[in-house]
Amino acid sequence: MKKSIKYAGIAAATLLAVAPVAAPVVSTVSETTVKAAADATYTNNTDANAWLNQFADKTFAAGAGKETPAFNLSVGNNQSLSANKVATDPLIASSKVSNPINGSAFESATDTKITSVQAYAIDANGNVDSSAMSKDDVNTRLQNQLGGGVQIQFGYSYKTSADAAPVTGTKTINFKYAKTAATATVTKATATYTTPINVAAGSKAANTQLQSSLNVSLKDQNGKELVGNTDEVASVTPATSYFTTLKGAEGSAKTADATLEAGDTFKANTTYYQRVTVASTKGSALDTYLTAQSKSADGSYTINGVSYANTNNGYITPGDTNNGATVTFVRAINAGSPEAASWTTTDTTGVVTTKSASKYYTLKNDDNVTIANRALGANTPWRTDKVRTNQDGVKQYRVATGEWIDADDVTFAKAGSDNGSSTGAYTDVKALNGSVTTKGPAGYYYPLYTDNGEQISNRGVSGLTSWYTDKSAKNADGVTVYHVATGEWLQGTNVTYTAY
C-alpha cells in the first residue's frame, strides 16, 4: 500500500456518533496569522499539494552507494529557503515520482518558503534516530550504505492570500537501500490494487499520474512484497493516457481513445480507464516467472483474486534484450458530479454538535441533495474531518462518507480531548492530531482492521511508513489502535505515535 492513505468509504447505514475519516497526510496546519509583504505573491492548496506529492520514499539498489546523489542543503530550523532550491537538490530530486506534476506555480509564489531541513539516521531495523544529522554525515551514510538509510524532513509554509493564515507542515522522505537478497525463485504472484478510484469532476488528470495515487502490491509464494524491492521490480508507472471503455484498456494492442492530456480535467459523471504497469528487473526471478506465465499460465498468478487465465486484466508483456517482463493492470477512475465539484473543501479535525431547536437535523449528500432517510438527533456530537463552502457562502461539515450537515445546524469544536465515546468495536476513543510510523522491515505488511475490529484480508500498510491519524481507541483486548483511514485501524503494538 502506498504512503498516502487511500480513501475507503463507509456505508451510510454505519454512520456512528463521533465516527471519523482520517486525512492521508502527515502535516499540520498552523493558525498563526502573519502580515504579508505588500508585493508578495501566493499559491493555492492544489498547487501546494501537487508540489509536495512529487516526492516519495526512495530505495537505492544494494551496492550502488557511491552513485547516490549528493545532499547539498544546509540542515537546521528557522530557515527561509525557496521551494525550487529544495526541489533541485540532487538527493531530493532523485525522490521525484515518474510522472511529476509541474510545481512551478507553487515554487514561483514569493510567500512560499521552506522553513527547516533536518536529517535523521535510519538503523538496520528501520528505526529512526531522534538526533539530527549534519549534511556531511548524510552523504557519508548514504554513500557507504550505513545502517538502514536516512530520513529527510523539511518544513514548509505558504499562504493562499494576504489575509489567509499560513499553512504549515512537514514533508518526510525516507532514503533507503535494498539490503534484501534477490528472491531465488518466484513460483507464485499475487497482485492486488485499488479500482475504482473516485475523483472530483474538474480535477486534473495529472493527479492520477502520480505514484502516490497508486496502491499496487505484488507478493510471491512466501507473501513477500516485491514492489519496492528493486532487485525484482524496476518500476511501477501509471499511464499518462486514458480509455473510455474497460475492454479497450485491457487490450494490449489498443491505443488510448480518451482525449486527455496531463493538464486536462476529468468530465463530470464520466468513467475513465487507466493502465498501471509494473516492470520486472531484467534477469530477476520475477522476470523469469512472468515470462513463463506469458507462455503458459498455470493458475499461480492472480489479479485481485482472479486467475490470470480467467481475466484480460494484468496482462503480461515479455521482456526484451534490455528490459524485464511487465504486467499491466487497468483501474477505473470515476469522476463525480458538477455539484460536488462546485464546493471548496478543506480538511479539519473536530466535533460538531447538533443544536436543540429541532428534534433532528437533515443531512445532504455530495451533490447537496437532502438524504431522505438520514438525520442527526438534537444535542448529539459527531466527528468531522472536512468542511466545504460553495459560491453562495453555504458551509457544511462532513460527518460520514457522502453525508454533510449545514454549519447553521451545529456548533463546531476542535478535537483534542477524550469524549468518552465508543465507535464500532472500540472504546475509549480519543481525538488526536499526529502520525503513526510502522516498525520495520520495509518489506513487511502490517494488517488493518475494520470499525468492528475484524482484520481486513486485502488491506495493510508496509513497514517503515508514516500515516496521519486523527484518533486512538481500545479494542476488545485492550490494545490501543489508531484510525488511519475511513473504517481502517492499525494496532499500536506495531507503531510509534508522534503528536504534531
mmCIF file of C-alpha atoms in Angstrom, residues 70-383:
data_model
loop_
_atom_site.group_PDB
_atom_site.id
_atom_site.type_symbol
_atom_site.label_atom_id
_atom_site.label_comp_id
_atom_site.label_asym_id
_atom_site.label_seq_id
_atom_site.Cartn_x
_atom_site.Cartn_y
_atom_site.Cartn_z
ATOM 1 C CA ALA A 70 24.772 14.380 -3.158
ATOM 2 C CA PHE A 71 22.810 16.142 -0.430
ATOM 3 C CA ASN A 72 23.753 19.828 -0.567
ATOM 4 C CA LEU A 73 21.156 21.528 1.654
ATOM 5 C CA SER A 74 22.142 23.105 4.949
ATOM 6 C CA VAL A 75 20.297 21.496 7.860
ATOM 7 C CA GLY A 76 18.625 23.321 10.715
ATOM 8 C CA ASN A 77 15.494 25.186 11.784
ATOM 9 C CA ASN A 78 14.472 28.799 11.200
ATOM 10 C CA GLN A 79 15.430 28.711 7.529
ATOM 11 C CA SER A 80 13.904 30.569 4.606
ATOM 12 C CA LEU A 81 14.740 28.527 1.514
ATOM 13 C CA SER A 82 12.907 28.656 -1.796
ATOM 14 C CA ALA A 83 10.916 25.598 -2.828
ATOM 15 C CA ASN A 84 12.947 25.462 -6.035
ATOM 16 C CA LYS A 85 16.245 25.232 -4.114
ATOM 17 C CA VAL A 86 14.959 22.214 -2.207
ATOM 18 C CA ALA A 87 13.381 20.549 -5.253
ATOM 19 C CA THR A 88 16.606 20.835 -7.283
ATOM 20 C CA ASP A 89 18.879 19.441 -4.593
ATOM 21 C CA PRO A 90 20.322 16.281 -6.226
ATOM 22 C CA LEU A 91 19.251 13.916 -3.426
ATOM 23 C CA ILE A 92 15.763 15.394 -3.039
ATOM 24 C CA ALA A 93 15.296 15.490 -6.825
ATOM 25 C CA SER A 94 16.073 11.758 -7.019
ATOM 26 C CA SER A 95 12.920 11.052 -4.983
ATOM 27 C CA LYS A 96 10.574 12.607 -7.550
ATOM 28 C CA VAL A 97 7.940 10.258 -8.920
ATOM 29 C CA SER A 98 7.997 9.050 -12.506
ATOM 30 C CA ASN A 99 5.324 11.448 -13.758
ATOM 31 C CA PRO A 100 5.579 14.594 -11.607
ATOM 32 C CA ILE A 101 3.088 17.430 -11.766
ATOM 33 C CA ASN A 102 4.624 20.763 -12.717
ATOM 34 C CA GLY A 103 5.234 22.541 -9.405
ATOM 35 C CA SER A 104 6.300 25.870 -10.889
ATOM 36 C CA ALA A 105 3.154 27.654 -9.659
ATOM 37 C CA PHE A 106 3.959 26.734 -6.074
ATOM 38 C CA GLU A 107 7.665 27.468 -6.454
ATOM 39 C CA SER A 108 7.109 30.881 -8.060
ATOM 40 C CA ALA A 109 4.946 32.225 -5.197
ATOM 41 C CA THR A 110 7.192 34.593 -3.245
ATOM 42 C CA ASP A 111 5.375 33.851 0.023
ATOM 43 C CA THR A 112 6.222 30.121 -0.227
ATOM 44 C CA LYS A 113 9.153 29.114 1.993
ATOM 45 C CA ILE A 114 10.939 26.026 3.231
ATOM 46 C CA THR A 115 11.373 26.831 6.913
ATOM 47 C CA SER A 116 13.522 23.931 8.115
ATOM 48 C CA VAL A 117 15.577 20.987 6.867
ATOM 49 C CA GLN A 118 16.508 18.128 9.196
ATOM 50 C CA ALA A 119 18.049 14.697 8.665
ATOM 51 C CA TYR A 120 17.858 11.598 10.862
ATOM 52 C CA ALA A 121 19.577 8.222 10.667
ATOM 53 C CA ILE A 122 17.551 5.070 9.998
ATOM 54 C CA ASP A 123 19.084 1.953 11.591
ATOM 55 C CA ALA A 124 19.198 -1.543 10.095
ATOM 56 C CA ASN A 125 15.889 -2.414 11.802
ATOM 57 C CA GLY A 126 14.120 0.590 10.334
ATOM 58 C CA ASN A 127 14.060 2.710 13.489
ATOM 59 C CA VAL A 128 14.560 6.462 13.049
ATOM 60 C CA ASP A 129 17.041 8.103 15.417
ATOM 61 C CA SER A 130 15.876 11.203 17.267
ATOM 62 C CA SER A 131 19.181 13.083 16.913
ATOM 63 C CA ALA A 132 19.557 15.338 13.882
ATOM 64 C CA MET A 133 22.420 14.682 11.462
ATOM 65 C CA SER A 134 24.761 17.062 9.656
ATOM 66 C CA LYS A 135 24.857 17.397 5.874
ATOM 67 C CA ASP A 136 28.245 15.663 5.698
ATOM 68 C CA ASP A 137 27.000 12.739 7.817
ATOM 69 C CA VAL A 138 24.042 12.297 5.469
ATOM 70 C CA ASN A 139 26.334 11.935 2.464
ATOM 71 C CA THR A 140 28.735 9.627 4.283
ATOM 72 C CA ARG A 141 25.909 7.405 5.466
ATOM 73 C CA LEU A 142 24.258 7.090 2.063
ATOM 74 C CA GLN A 143 27.447 6.756 0.023
ATOM 75 C CA ASN A 144 28.652 3.918 2.255
ATOM 76 C CA GLN A 145 25.166 2.444 2.768
ATOM 77 C CA LEU A 146 25.487 2.524 6.562
ATOM 78 C CA GLY A 147 22.604 1.339 8.727
ATOM 79 C CA GLY A 148 19.228 1.444 7.045
ATOM 80 C CA GLY A 149 19.367 4.859 5.401
ATOM 81 C CA VAL A 150 18.445 8.474 6.114
ATOM 82 C CA GLN A 151 15.179 10.309 6.705
ATOM 83 C CA ILE A 152 14.945 13.896 5.427
ATOM 84 C CA GLN A 153 12.273 16.189 6.850
ATOM 85 C CA PHE A 154 11.624 19.697 5.591
ATOM 86 C CA GLY A 155 9.116 22.147 6.974
ATOM 87 C CA TYR A 156 7.123 24.364 4.641
ATOM 88 C CA SER A 157 4.948 27.450 4.936
ATOM 89 C CA TYR A 158 2.701 29.150 2.398
ATOM 90 C CA LYS A 159 -0.358 31.385 2.245
ATOM 91 C CA THR A 160 -3.218 31.386 -0.234
ATOM 92 C CA SER A 161 -3.827 35.122 0.126
ATOM 93 C CA ALA A 162 -2.538 38.115 2.066
ATOM 94 C CA ASP A 163 -5.213 37.718 4.744
ATOM 95 C CA ALA A 164 -5.118 33.923 4.988
ATOM 96 C CA ALA A 165 -3.482 32.109 7.862
ATOM 97 C CA PRO A 166 -0.235 30.419 6.838
ATOM 98 C CA VAL A 167 -0.448 26.724 6.026
ATOM 99 C CA THR A 168 2.494 24.894 7.561
ATOM 100 C CA GLY A 169 3.561 21.289 7.695
ATOM 101 C CA THR A 170 6.379 18.796 7.328
ATOM 102 C CA LYS A 171 7.265 16.609 4.345
ATOM 103 C CA THR A 172 9.134 13.396 5.155
ATOM 104 C CA ILE A 173 11.212 11.420 2.634
ATOM 105 C CA ASN A 174 12.989 8.166 3.504
ATOM 106 C CA PHE A 175 16.126 7.300 1.540
ATOM 107 C CA LYS A 176 16.998 3.630 1.936
ATOM 108 C CA TYR A 177 18.889 0.925 0.092
ATOM 109 C CA ALA A 178 17.945 -2.614 -0.769
ATOM 110 C CA LYS A 179 19.612 -4.984 1.644
ATOM 111 C CA THR A 180 17.416 -7.988 0.971
ATOM 112 C CA ALA A 181 18.894 -10.614 -1.316
ATOM 113 C CA ALA A 182 17.011 -11.235 -4.523
ATOM 114 C CA THR A 183 14.335 -13.919 -4.401
ATOM 115 C CA ALA A 184 15.900 -17.189 -5.576
ATOM 116 C CA THR A 185 12.760 -18.354 -7.352
ATOM 117 C CA VAL A 186 9.286 -16.952 -7.836
ATOM 118 C CA THR A 187 6.645 -19.683 -8.180
ATOM 119 C CA LYS A 188 3.547 -17.591 -7.424
ATOM 120 C CA ALA A 189 2.495 -13.958 -7.844
ATOM 121 C CA THR A 190 -0.467 -12.372 -6.071
ATOM 122 C CA ALA A 191 -1.304 -8.931 -7.434
ATOM 123 C CA THR A 192 -3.725 -6.534 -5.735
ATOM 124 C CA TYR A 193 -4.575 -2.929 -6.486
ATOM 125 C CA THR A 194 -7.409 -0.447 -5.918
ATOM 126 C CA THR A 195 -10.106 0.006 -8.538
ATOM 127 C CA PRO A 196 -12.172 2.037 -8.985
ATOM 128 C CA ILE A 197 -10.891 5.289 -7.559
ATOM 129 C CA ASN A 198 -13.108 8.369 -7.208
ATOM 130 C CA VAL A 199 -12.043 11.874 -8.233
ATOM 131 C CA ALA A 200 -13.804 15.215 -8.281
ATOM 132 C CA ALA A 201 -15.313 16.490 -11.506
ATOM 133 C CA GLY A 202 -12.989 19.097 -12.957
ATOM 134 C CA SER A 203 -9.915 17.758 -11.149
ATOM 135 C CA LYS A 204 -6.682 17.447 -13.107
ATOM 136 C CA ALA A 205 -5.898 14.176 -14.833
ATOM 137 C CA ALA A 206 -2.269 14.610 -13.780
ATOM 138 C CA ASN A 207 -3.204 13.855 -10.162
ATOM 139 C CA THR A 208 -3.823 10.234 -11.174
ATOM 140 C CA GLN A 209 -0.407 10.076 -12.833
ATOM 141 C CA LEU A 210 1.437 10.319 -9.519
ATOM 142 C CA GLN A 211 2.826 7.189 -7.939
ATOM 143 C CA SER A 212 1.338 8.402 -4.658
ATOM 144 C CA SER A 213 -2.116 7.814 -6.221
ATOM 145 C CA LEU A 214 -1.376 4.082 -6.619
ATOM 146 C CA ASN A 215 -1.995 1.156 -4.295
ATOM 147 C CA VAL A 216 -0.290 -1.735 -6.066
ATOM 148 C CA SER A 217 1.030 -4.853 -4.346
ATOM 149 C CA LEU A 218 2.749 -7.902 -5.859
ATOM 150 C CA LYS A 219 3.673 -10.727 -3.483
ATOM 151 C CA ASP A 220 5.492 -14.007 -4.092
ATOM 152 C CA GLN A 221 4.696 -17.516 -2.816
ATOM 153 C CA ASN A 222 6.016 -16.627 0.654
ATOM 154 C CA GLY A 223 3.914 -13.474 0.946
ATOM 155 C CA LYS A 224 6.998 -11.321 0.409
ATOM 156 C CA GLU A 225 6.258 -7.919 -1.149
ATOM 157 C CA LEU A 226 8.143 -7.472 -4.418
ATOM 158 C CA VAL A 227 7.061 -3.890 -5.152
ATOM 159 C CA GLY A 228 9.723 -1.693 -3.586
ATOM 160 C CA ASN A 229 12.431 -4.364 -3.949
ATOM 161 C CA THR A 230 14.484 -3.091 -6.886
ATOM 162 C CA ASP A 231 16.119 -6.489 -7.292
ATOM 163 C CA GLU A 232 12.745 -7.744 -8.523
ATOM 164 C CA VAL A 233 10.609 -4.737 -9.565
ATOM 165 C CA ALA A 234 12.224 -1.977 -11.600
ATOM 166 C CA SER A 235 9.272 0.432 -11.660
ATOM 167 C CA VAL A 236 5.530 0.950 -11.160
ATOM 168 C CA THR A 237 4.176 3.512 -13.621
ATOM 169 C CA PRO A 238 0.666 4.952 -14.097
ATOM 170 C CA ALA A 239 -0.080 5.773 -17.738
ATOM 171 C CA THR A 240 -0.497 9.354 -18.926
ATOM 172 C CA SER A 241 -3.284 8.409 -21.344
ATOM 173 C CA TYR A 242 -6.805 7.076 -20.753
ATOM 174 C CA PHE A 243 -9.518 4.903 -22.286
ATOM 175 C CA THR A 244 -13.276 5.311 -22.461
ATOM 176 C CA THR A 245 -14.004 1.576 -22.065
ATOM 177 C CA LEU A 246 -12.581 -1.203 -19.912
ATOM 178 C CA LYS A 247 -12.412 -3.527 -22.897
ATOM 179 C CA GLY A 248 -10.268 -1.067 -24.812
ATOM 180 C CA ALA A 249 -7.880 -0.560 -21.916
ATOM 181 C CA GLU A 250 -7.460 -4.308 -21.347
ATOM 182 C CA GLY A 251 -6.420 -4.954 -24.928
ATOM 183 C CA SER A 252 -2.648 -4.681 -25.153
ATOM 184 C CA ALA A 253 -2.830 -3.740 -28.830
ATOM 185 C CA LYS A 254 -5.303 -0.904 -28.269
ATOM 186 C CA THR A 255 -4.321 2.761 -28.077
ATOM 187 C CA ALA A 256 -5.847 5.310 -25.714
ATOM 188 C CA ASP A 257 -9.053 6.877 -27.005
ATOM 189 C CA ALA A 258 -9.924 9.393 -24.288
ATOM 190 C CA THR A 259 -8.611 12.815 -25.273
ATOM 191 C CA LEU A 260 -6.999 13.789 -22.000
ATOM 192 C CA GLU A 261 -3.610 15.393 -21.522
ATOM 193 C CA ALA A 262 -1.796 15.975 -18.227
ATOM 194 C CA GLY A 263 -3.205 19.488 -17.884
ATOM 195 C CA ASP A 264 -6.766 18.475 -18.770
ATOM 196 C CA THR A 265 -9.530 17.822 -16.278
ATOM 197 C CA PHE A 266 -11.980 14.970 -15.779
ATOM 198 C CA LYS A 267 -15.521 15.499 -17.033
ATOM 199 C CA ALA A 268 -18.391 15.130 -14.577
ATOM 200 C CA ASN A 269 -20.253 11.828 -14.291
ATOM 201 C CA THR A 270 -17.734 10.050 -16.511
ATOM 202 C CA THR A 271 -15.660 6.891 -16.001
ATOM 203 C CA TYR A 272 -12.148 6.687 -17.416
ATOM 204 C CA TYR A 273 -9.782 3.724 -17.559
ATOM 205 C CA GLN A 274 -6.047 3.994 -16.919
ATOM 206 C CA ARG A 275 -3.260 1.444 -17.297
ATOM 207 C CA VAL A 276 -0.745 0.885 -14.494
ATOM 208 C CA THR A 277 2.396 -1.026 -15.496
ATOM 209 C CA VAL A 278 4.721 -2.965 -13.193
ATOM 210 C CA ALA A 279 8.101 -3.665 -14.804
ATOM 211 C CA SER A 280 10.250 -6.507 -13.507
ATOM 212 C CA THR A 281 14.014 -6.109 -13.210
ATOM 213 C CA LYS A 282 15.800 -7.689 -16.172
ATOM 214 C CA GLY A 283 17.126 -11.162 -15.288
ATOM 215 C CA SER A 284 15.303 -11.273 -11.927
ATOM 216 C CA ALA A 285 13.349 -14.215 -10.562
ATOM 217 C CA LEU A 286 10.151 -12.272 -11.219
ATOM 218 C CA ASP A 287 11.189 -11.656 -14.838
ATOM 219 C CA THR A 288 11.729 -15.390 -15.331
ATOM 220 C CA TYR A 289 8.388 -16.240 -13.714
ATOM 221 C CA LEU A 290 6.355 -13.730 -15.720
ATOM 222 C CA THR A 291 7.955 -14.798 -18.986
ATOM 223 C CA ALA A 292 6.954 -18.396 -18.257
ATOM 224 C CA GLN A 293 3.382 -17.366 -17.321
ATOM 225 C CA SER A 294 3.019 -15.393 -20.570
ATOM 226 C CA LYS A 295 3.655 -18.605 -22.489
ATOM 227 C CA SER A 296 1.573 -20.960 -20.336
ATOM 228 C CA ALA A 297 -0.429 -19.721 -17.344
ATOM 229 C CA ASP A 298 -0.651 -22.341 -14.582
ATOM 230 C CA GLY A 299 -3.088 -20.533 -12.265
ATOM 231 C CA SER A 300 -0.425 -19.333 -9.817
ATOM 232 C CA TYR A 301 -0.657 -15.705 -10.980
ATOM 233 C CA THR A 302 -3.782 -13.889 -9.744
ATOM 234 C CA ILE A 303 -5.035 -10.311 -10.059
ATOM 235 C CA ASN A 304 -7.344 -9.128 -7.281
ATOM 236 C CA GLY A 305 -8.177 -12.762 -6.581
ATOM 237 C CA VAL A 306 -8.861 -13.772 -10.211
ATOM 238 C CA SER A 307 -6.593 -16.186 -12.060
ATOM 239 C CA TYR A 308 -4.663 -14.732 -14.989
ATOM 240 C CA ALA A 309 -6.149 -17.457 -17.197
ATOM 241 C CA ASN A 310 -9.655 -16.117 -16.462
ATOM 242 C CA THR A 311 -9.178 -12.377 -16.988
ATOM 243 C CA ASN A 312 -7.916 -9.948 -19.581
ATOM 244 C CA ASN A 313 -6.549 -7.752 -16.823
ATOM 245 C CA GLY A 314 -2.971 -7.843 -15.559
ATOM 246 C CA TYR A 315 -1.720 -8.925 -18.951
ATOM 247 C CA ILE A 316 1.954 -9.836 -19.340
ATOM 248 C CA THR A 317 4.317 -8.431 -21.949
ATOM 249 C CA PRO A 318 7.568 -10.426 -22.253
ATOM 250 C CA GLY A 319 10.818 -8.504 -21.862
ATOM 251 C CA ASP A 320 13.491 -7.815 -24.429
ATOM 252 C CA THR A 321 17.267 -7.534 -24.503
ATOM 253 C CA ASN A 322 17.371 -4.651 -22.054
ATOM 254 C CA ASN A 323 14.093 -4.820 -20.141
ATOM 255 C CA GLY A 324 12.305 -7.342 -17.960
ATOM 256 C CA ALA A 325 8.754 -8.602 -18.473
ATOM 257 C CA THR A 326 5.912 -6.280 -17.474
ATOM 258 C CA VAL A 327 2.376 -6.705 -16.144
ATOM 259 C CA THR A 328 -0.277 -4.096 -16.872
ATOM 260 C CA PHE A 329 -3.367 -3.545 -14.739
ATOM 261 C CA VAL A 330 -6.365 -1.367 -15.582
ATOM 262 C CA ARG A 331 -8.083 0.785 -12.994
ATOM 263 C CA ALA A 332 -11.340 2.683 -13.332
ATOM 264 C CA ILE A 333 -11.470 6.389 -12.449
ATOM 265 C CA ASN A 334 -14.932 7.709 -11.594
ATOM 266 C CA ALA A 335 -15.369 11.482 -11.906
ATOM 267 C CA GLY A 336 -18.088 12.984 -9.683
ATOM 268 C CA SER A 337 -20.904 15.407 -10.402
ATOM 269 C CA PRO A 338 -20.605 19.152 -11.205
ATOM 270 C CA GLU A 339 -22.472 19.978 -7.967
ATOM 271 C CA ALA A 340 -19.898 18.133 -5.858
ATOM 272 C CA ALA A 341 -17.099 19.893 -7.737
ATOM 273 C CA SER A 342 -18.550 23.378 -7.110
ATOM 274 C CA TRP A 343 -17.632 23.243 -3.428
ATOM 275 C CA THR A 344 -14.306 24.270 -1.928
ATOM 276 C CA THR A 345 -13.393 21.544 0.548
ATOM 277 C CA THR A 346 -10.670 21.681 3.210
ATOM 278 C CA ASP A 347 -9.543 19.309 5.928
ATOM 279 C CA THR A 348 -10.490 19.925 9.545
ATOM 280 C CA THR A 349 -10.314 17.957 12.794
ATOM 281 C CA GLY A 350 -13.015 18.301 15.397
ATOM 282 C CA VAL A 351 -16.516 17.547 16.602
ATOM 283 C CA VAL A 352 -19.796 19.150 15.554
ATOM 284 C CA THR A 353 -22.710 19.057 17.996
ATOM 285 C CA THR A 354 -26.231 19.469 16.708
ATOM 286 C CA LYS A 355 -28.319 22.291 18.147
ATOM 287 C CA SER A 356 -31.548 21.817 20.115
ATOM 288 C CA ALA A 357 -34.055 23.937 18.202
ATOM 289 C CA SER A 358 -35.271 20.855 16.292
ATOM 290 C CA LYS A 359 -35.663 17.211 17.234
ATOM 291 C CA TYR A 360 -33.483 16.207 14.311
ATOM 292 C CA TYR A 361 -31.390 17.766 11.517
ATOM 293 C CA THR A 362 -31.306 16.549 7.924
ATOM 294 C CA LEU A 363 -28.171 15.613 6.002
ATOM 295 C CA LYS A 364 -27.026 16.411 2.452
ATOM 296 C CA ASN A 365 -25.190 14.123 0.045
ATOM 297 C CA ASP A 366 -22.123 15.097 -2.008
ATOM 298 C CA ASP A 367 -24.437 16.735 -4.565
ATOM 299 C CA ASN A 368 -26.128 18.837 -1.828
ATOM 300 C CA VAL A 369 -29.368 16.874 -2.122
ATOM 301 C CA THR A 370 -31.230 16.116 1.118
ATOM 302 C CA ILE A 371 -30.912 12.457 2.107
ATOM 303 C CA ALA A 372 -34.464 11.231 2.639
ATOM 304 C CA ASN A 373 -33.865 8.611 5.346
ATOM 305 C CA ARG A 374 -30.910 10.085 7.246
ATOM 306 C CA ALA A 375 -30.843 12.674 10.036
ATOM 307 C CA LEU A 376 -28.991 13.536 13.236
ATOM 308 C CA GLY A 377 -30.745 13.912 16.586
ATOM 309 C CA ALA A 378 -30.632 17.103 18.623
ATOM 310 C CA ASN A 379 -27.701 17.668 21.010
ATOM 311 C CA THR A 380 -25.571 14.835 19.604
ATOM 312 C CA PRO A 381 -21.833 15.055 18.840
ATOM 313 C CA TRP A 382 -20.336 13.845 15.560
ATOM 314 C CA ARG A 383 -16.740 13.686 14.429
#
